[in-house]
PDB file of C-alpha atoms in Angstrom:
ATOM      1  CA  UNK A  10      84.350  45.611 -29.514  1.00 43.00           C
ATOM      2  CA  UNK A  11      86.669  44.486 -32.674  1.00 45.00           C
ATOM      3  CA  UNK A  12      89.100  41.161 -31.694  1.00 41.00           C
ATOM      4  CA  UNK A  13      92.028  43.335 -31.958  1.00 47.00           C
ATOM      5  CA  UNK A  14      90.507  45.898 -29.401  1.00 42.00           C
ATOM      6  CA  UNK A  15      89.406  42.963 -27.080  1.00 38.00           C
ATOM      7  CA  UNK A  16      92.804  41.274 -27.244  1.00 39.00           C
ATOM      8  CA  UNK A  17      94.390  44.902 -26.297  1.00 42.00           C
ATOM      9  CA  UNK A  18      92.137  45.376 -23.431  1.00 37.00           C
ATOM     10  CA  UNK A  19      92.630  41.924 -22.740  1.00 38.00           C
ATOM     11  CA  UNK A  20      96.343  42.400 -22.229  1.00 45.00           C
ATOM     12  CA  UNK A  21      96.268  45.368 -20.139  1.00 39.00           C
ATOM     13  CA  UNK A  22      93.506  43.909 -17.872  1.00 41.00           C
ATOM     14  CA  UNK A  23      95.890  41.306 -17.200  1.00 42.00           C
ATOM     15  CA  UNK A  24      98.889  43.289 -16.616  1.00 47.00           C
ATOM     16  CA  UNK A  25      97.069  45.574 -14.239  1.00 42.00           C
ATOM     17  CA  UNK A  26      96.367  42.409 -12.223  1.00 47.00           C
ATOM     18  CA  UNK A  27      99.777  41.020 -12.232  1.00 42.00           C
ATOM     19  CA  UNK A  28     101.301  44.650 -11.338  1.00 41.00           C
ATOM     20  CA  UNK A  29      98.946  44.970  -8.748  1.00 44.00           C
ATOM     21  CA  UNK A  30      99.407  41.658  -7.399  1.00 43.00           C
ATOM     22  CA  UNK A  31     103.204  42.017  -7.661  1.00 40.00           C
ATOM     23  CA  UNK A  32     102.767  45.666  -6.103  1.00 42.00           C
ATOM     24  CA  UNK A  33     100.932  44.077  -3.076  1.00 42.00           C
ATOM     25  CA  UNK A  34     102.987  40.100  -2.151  1.00 44.00           C
ATOM     26  CA  UNK A  35     106.325  40.729  -4.749  1.00 45.00           C
ATOM     27  CA  UNK A  36     108.277  42.280  -2.480  1.00 44.00           C
ATOM     28  CA  UNK A  37     111.083  41.151   0.418  1.00 45.00           C
ATOM     29  CA  UNK A  38     109.654  39.930   3.646  1.00 46.00           C
ATOM     30  CA  UNK A  39     111.475  39.116   6.474  1.00 47.00           C
ATOM     31  CA  UNK A  40     109.367  36.010   7.499  1.00 61.00           C
ATOM     32  CA  UNK A  41     108.231  33.689   5.044  1.00 70.00           C
ATOM     33  CA  UNK A  42     104.132  33.558   4.846  1.00 75.00           C
ATOM     34  CA  UNK A  43     102.344  30.371   4.866  1.00 84.00           C
ATOM     35  CA  UNK A  44     101.787  28.903   1.352  1.00 92.00           C
ATOM     36  CA  UNK A  45      99.669  26.350  -0.080  1.00 93.00           C
ATOM     37  CA  UNK A  46      99.656  25.432  -3.940  1.00 96.00           C
ATOM     38  CA  UNK A  47      96.882  23.503  -5.069  1.00 97.00           C
ATOM     39  CA  UNK A  48      97.601  23.004  -9.211  1.00 97.00           C
ATOM     40  CA  UNK A  49      94.629  20.841 -11.155  1.00 96.00           C
ATOM     41  CA  UNK A  50      94.534  20.472 -14.488  1.00 96.00           C
ATOM     42  CA  UNK A  51      92.766  18.346 -16.505  1.00 94.00           C
ATOM     43  CA  UNK A  52      90.608  15.796 -13.994  1.00 95.00           C
ATOM     44  CA  UNK A  53      91.968  16.622 -10.756  1.00 96.00           C
ATOM     45  CA  UNK A  54      91.569  17.414  -7.093  1.00 96.00           C
ATOM     46  CA  UNK A  55      93.946  18.640  -4.895  1.00 96.00           C
ATOM     47  CA  UNK A  56      93.288  20.239  -1.409  1.00 96.00           C
ATOM     48  CA  UNK A  57      96.084  21.388   1.221  1.00 94.00           C
ATOM     49  CA  UNK A  58      96.932  23.262   3.971  1.00 90.00           C
ATOM     50  CA  UNK A  59      99.176  25.010   6.233  1.00 84.00           C
ATOM     51  CA  UNK A  60      98.805  26.932   9.463  1.00 86.00           C
ATOM     52  CA  UNK A  61      97.302  30.413   8.011  1.00 86.00           C
ATOM     53  CA  UNK A  62      97.001  29.292   4.621  1.00 94.00           C
ATOM     54  CA  UNK A  63      94.813  26.724   2.696  1.00 96.00           C
ATOM     55  CA  UNK A  64      93.864  26.236  -1.069  1.00 97.00           C
ATOM     56  CA  UNK A  65      91.647  23.643  -2.783  1.00 98.00           C
ATOM     57  CA  UNK A  66      91.333  23.277  -6.632  1.00 98.00           C
ATOM     58  CA  UNK A  67      88.823  20.773  -8.264  1.00 98.00           C
ATOM     59  CA  UNK A  68      89.088  20.319 -12.328  1.00 98.00           C
ATOM     60  CA  UNK A  69      86.968  18.535 -14.823  1.00 97.00           C
ATOM     61  CA  UNK A  70      88.804  16.788 -17.768  1.00 96.00           C
ATOM     62  CA  UNK A  71      88.861  19.073 -20.268  1.00 96.00           C
ATOM     63  CA  UNK A  72      89.513  22.156 -17.314  1.00 97.00           C
ATOM     64  CA  UNK A  73      91.904  23.702 -15.795  1.00 98.00           C
ATOM     65  CA  UNK A  74      92.024  25.066 -11.613  1.00 98.00           C
ATOM     66  CA  UNK A  75      94.617  26.292  -9.820  1.00 98.00           C
ATOM     67  CA  UNK A  76      94.534  28.097  -6.475  1.00 98.00           C
ATOM     68  CA  UNK A  77      97.433  29.768  -4.139  1.00 98.00           C
ATOM     69  CA  UNK A  78      97.115  30.522  -0.422  1.00 97.00           C
ATOM     70  CA  UNK A  79      99.682  32.787   0.556  1.00 96.00           C
ATOM     71  CA  UNK A  80      98.705  33.285   4.235  1.00 96.00           C
ATOM     72  CA  UNK A  81      95.293  33.379   3.083  1.00 97.00           C
ATOM     73  CA  UNK A  82      92.505  30.878   1.383  1.00 98.00           C
ATOM     74  CA  UNK A  83      91.777  30.032  -2.245  1.00 98.00           C
ATOM     75  CA  UNK A  84      89.537  27.763  -3.795  1.00 98.00           C
ATOM     76  CA  UNK A  85      89.268  27.241  -7.620  1.00 98.00           C
ATOM     77  CA  UNK A  86      86.504  24.984  -9.187  1.00 98.00           C
ATOM     78  CA  UNK A  87      87.135  24.237 -13.476  1.00 98.00           C
ATOM     79  CA  UNK A  88      84.645  22.731 -15.714  1.00 98.00           C
ATOM     80  CA  UNK A  89      85.088  21.221 -19.053  1.00 97.00           C
ATOM     81  CA  UNK A  90      87.068  23.668 -21.469  1.00 97.00           C
ATOM     82  CA  UNK A  91      87.219  26.340 -18.666  1.00 98.00           C
ATOM     83  CA  UNK A  92      90.123  27.825 -16.966  1.00 98.00           C
ATOM     84  CA  UNK A  93      89.822  28.900 -13.020  1.00 98.00           C
ATOM     85  CA  UNK A  94      92.558  30.911 -10.896  1.00 98.00           C
ATOM     86  CA  UNK A  95      92.036  32.213  -7.079  1.00 98.00           C
ATOM     87  CA  UNK A  96      95.241  33.649  -5.469  1.00 98.00           C
ATOM     88  CA  UNK A  97      94.657  34.659  -1.717  1.00 98.00           C
ATOM     89  CA  UNK A  98      97.723  36.373   0.161  1.00 98.00           C
ATOM     90  CA  UNK A  99      98.151  38.499   3.510  1.00 97.00           C
ATOM     91  CA  UNK A 100      94.829  37.129   4.997  1.00 96.00           C
ATOM     92  CA  UNK A 101      92.490  37.498   1.869  1.00 98.00           C
ATOM     93  CA  UNK A 102      90.027  35.002   0.660  1.00 98.00           C
ATOM     94  CA  UNK A 103      89.672  34.295  -3.011  1.00 98.00           C
ATOM     95  CA  UNK A 104      87.018  31.999  -5.245  1.00 98.00           C
ATOM     96  CA  UNK A 105      86.501  31.565  -8.266  1.00 98.00           C
ATOM     97  CA  UNK A 106      84.439  29.088 -10.398  1.00 98.00           C
ATOM     98  CA  UNK A 107      84.453  28.702 -14.074  1.00 98.00           C
ATOM     99  CA  UNK A 108      81.946  26.683 -16.768  1.00 97.00           C
ATOM    100  CA  UNK A 109      82.329  25.749 -20.323  1.00 95.00           C
ATOM    101  CA  UNK A 110      84.466  28.505 -22.144  1.00 97.00           C
ATOM    102  CA  UNK A 111      85.282  31.040 -19.230  1.00 98.00           C
ATOM    103  CA  UNK A 112      88.226  31.910 -17.508  1.00 98.00           C
ATOM    104  CA  UNK A 113      87.647  33.771 -14.237  1.00 98.00           C
ATOM    105  CA  UNK A 114      90.296  34.948 -11.952  1.00 98.00           C
ATOM    106  CA  UNK A 115      90.206  35.958  -8.463  1.00 98.00           C
ATOM    107  CA  UNK A 116      92.853  37.564  -6.160  1.00 98.00           C
ATOM    108  CA  UNK A 117      92.517  38.939  -2.865  1.00 98.00           C
ATOM    109  CA  UNK A 118      95.145  40.682  -0.904  1.00 98.00           C
ATOM    110  CA  UNK A 119      95.431  41.788   2.934  1.00 98.00           C
ATOM    111  CA  UNK A 120      93.203  41.437   5.516  1.00 97.00           C
ATOM    112  CA  UNK A 121      89.626  41.618   5.299  1.00 97.00           C
ATOM    113  CA  UNK A 122      89.781  41.551   1.293  1.00 98.00           C
ATOM    114  CA  UNK A 123      87.303  38.614  -0.817  1.00 98.00           C
ATOM    115  CA  UNK A 124      87.280  38.592  -4.292  1.00 98.00           C
ATOM    116  CA  UNK A 125      84.710  36.181  -5.722  1.00 98.00           C
ATOM    117  CA  UNK A 126      84.630  35.282  -9.860  1.00 98.00           C
ATOM    118  CA  UNK A 127      82.298  33.203 -11.571  1.00 98.00           C
ATOM    119  CA  UNK A 128      82.385  32.395 -14.942  1.00 98.00           C
ATOM    120  CA  UNK A 129      79.300  31.332 -16.243  1.00 97.00           C
ATOM    121  CA  UNK A 130      79.331  32.174 -20.530  1.00 96.00           C
ATOM    122  CA  UNK A 131      82.620  32.348 -22.404  1.00 97.00           C
ATOM    123  CA  UNK A 132      84.821  34.923 -21.746  1.00 96.00           C
ATOM    124  CA  UNK A 133      87.168  36.110 -19.374  1.00 97.00           C
ATOM    125  CA  UNK A 134      86.786  37.792 -16.363  1.00 98.00           C
ATOM    126  CA  UNK A 135      89.247  39.044 -13.091  1.00 98.00           C
ATOM    127  CA  UNK A 136      88.429  40.523  -9.861  1.00 98.00           C
ATOM    128  CA  UNK A 137      91.368  41.921  -7.514  1.00 98.00           C
ATOM    129  CA  UNK A 138      90.137  42.825  -4.320  1.00 98.00           C
ATOM    130  CA  UNK A 139      92.699  44.978  -1.506  1.00 98.00           C
ATOM    131  CA  UNK A 140      92.672  44.908   2.244  1.00 98.00           C
ATOM    132  CA  UNK A 141      88.758  45.426   3.575  1.00 98.00           C
ATOM    133  CA  UNK A 142      87.782  45.246   0.130  1.00 98.00           C
ATOM    134  CA  UNK A 143      85.036  43.032  -1.400  1.00 98.00           C
ATOM    135  CA  UNK A 144      84.672  42.063  -5.111  1.00 98.00           C
ATOM    136  CA  UNK A 145      82.274  40.004  -7.045  1.00 98.00           C
ATOM    137  CA  UNK A 146      82.050  38.946 -10.521  1.00 98.00           C
ATOM    138  CA  UNK A 147      78.998  37.218 -11.300  1.00 97.00           C
ATOM    139  CA  UNK A 148      78.937  36.823 -15.166  1.00 96.00           C
ATOM    140  CA  UNK A 149      75.499  38.120 -15.364  1.00 96.00           C
ATOM    141  CA  UNK A 150      75.106  41.635 -14.046  1.00 97.00           C
ATOM    142  CA  UNK A 151      77.743  44.454 -13.473  1.00 97.00           C
ATOM    143  CA  UNK A 152      80.677  43.612 -11.316  1.00 98.00           C
ATOM    144  CA  UNK A 153      80.608  44.832  -7.737  1.00 98.00           C
ATOM    145  CA  UNK A 154      83.300  46.511  -5.423  1.00 98.00           C
ATOM    146  CA  UNK A 155      82.715  47.982  -2.535  1.00 98.00           C
ATOM    147  CA  UNK A 156      84.911  48.514   1.137  1.00 97.00           C
ATOM    148  CA  UNK A 157      88.627  49.000   0.480  1.00 97.00           C
ATOM    149  CA  UNK A 158      90.447  48.777  -3.013  1.00 98.00           C
ATOM    150  CA  UNK A 159      89.230  46.912  -5.564  1.00 98.00           C
ATOM    151  CA  UNK A 160      89.207  46.199  -9.438  1.00 98.00           C
ATOM    152  CA  UNK A 161      86.805  44.261 -11.875  1.00 98.00           C
ATOM    153  CA  UNK A 162      86.538  43.272 -15.119  1.00 98.00           C
ATOM    154  CA  UNK A 163      84.609  41.207 -17.194  1.00 98.00           C
ATOM    155  CA  UNK A 164      84.553  40.011 -20.901  1.00 97.00           C
ATOM    156  CA  UNK A 165      81.147  38.261 -20.319  1.00 97.00           C
ATOM    157  CA  UNK A 166      79.116  41.336 -19.492  1.00 96.00           C
ATOM    158  CA  UNK A 167      81.360  43.841 -20.749  1.00 97.00           C
ATOM    159  CA  UNK A 168      81.388  45.926 -17.448  1.00 98.00           C
ATOM    160  CA  UNK A 169      83.924  46.329 -14.875  1.00 98.00           C
ATOM    161  CA  UNK A 170      84.025  48.537 -11.222  1.00 98.00           C
ATOM    162  CA  UNK A 171      86.835  50.415  -9.332  1.00 98.00           C
ATOM    163  CA  UNK A 172      86.935  51.099  -5.643  1.00 97.00           C
ATOM    164  CA  UNK A 173      89.413  53.496  -4.165  1.00 93.00           C
ATOM    165  CA  UNK A 174      87.865  53.290  -0.764  1.00 80.00           C
TER     166      UNK A 174
END
């Protein structure tokens, strides 16, 4: 895949992820959901929780991790020279772990949603799970999407999956 095509694909992938997250979470609600924010740039570790929401982020020097629980549970861990993002909302559970030069993102929105992304090689990856879905990105094999609406794209393996159920 040439560099311009990869860049456009990445832009599309991030745009779809952001639009999906906004569709699930971004609309106004009558009652504010419990929220927990854990940004951890550089050498840092942050953990917080509220009833119904929790997050934990841990990063080594030169890495950056961020986890956000919006009525959900999120955890992110980043090694040096890597990025890791986890967002969980409305009962979801998201985890993301990154190693050297990787950038995984996990987004889980809705009851029973679970997204687990692992960056083990240079490249970006994203896993988005809707209600009842389980999305897994290992960085070494094809991503899996089961149980509900879900999407994954992995530039480490140049593979992805979609579940419309």
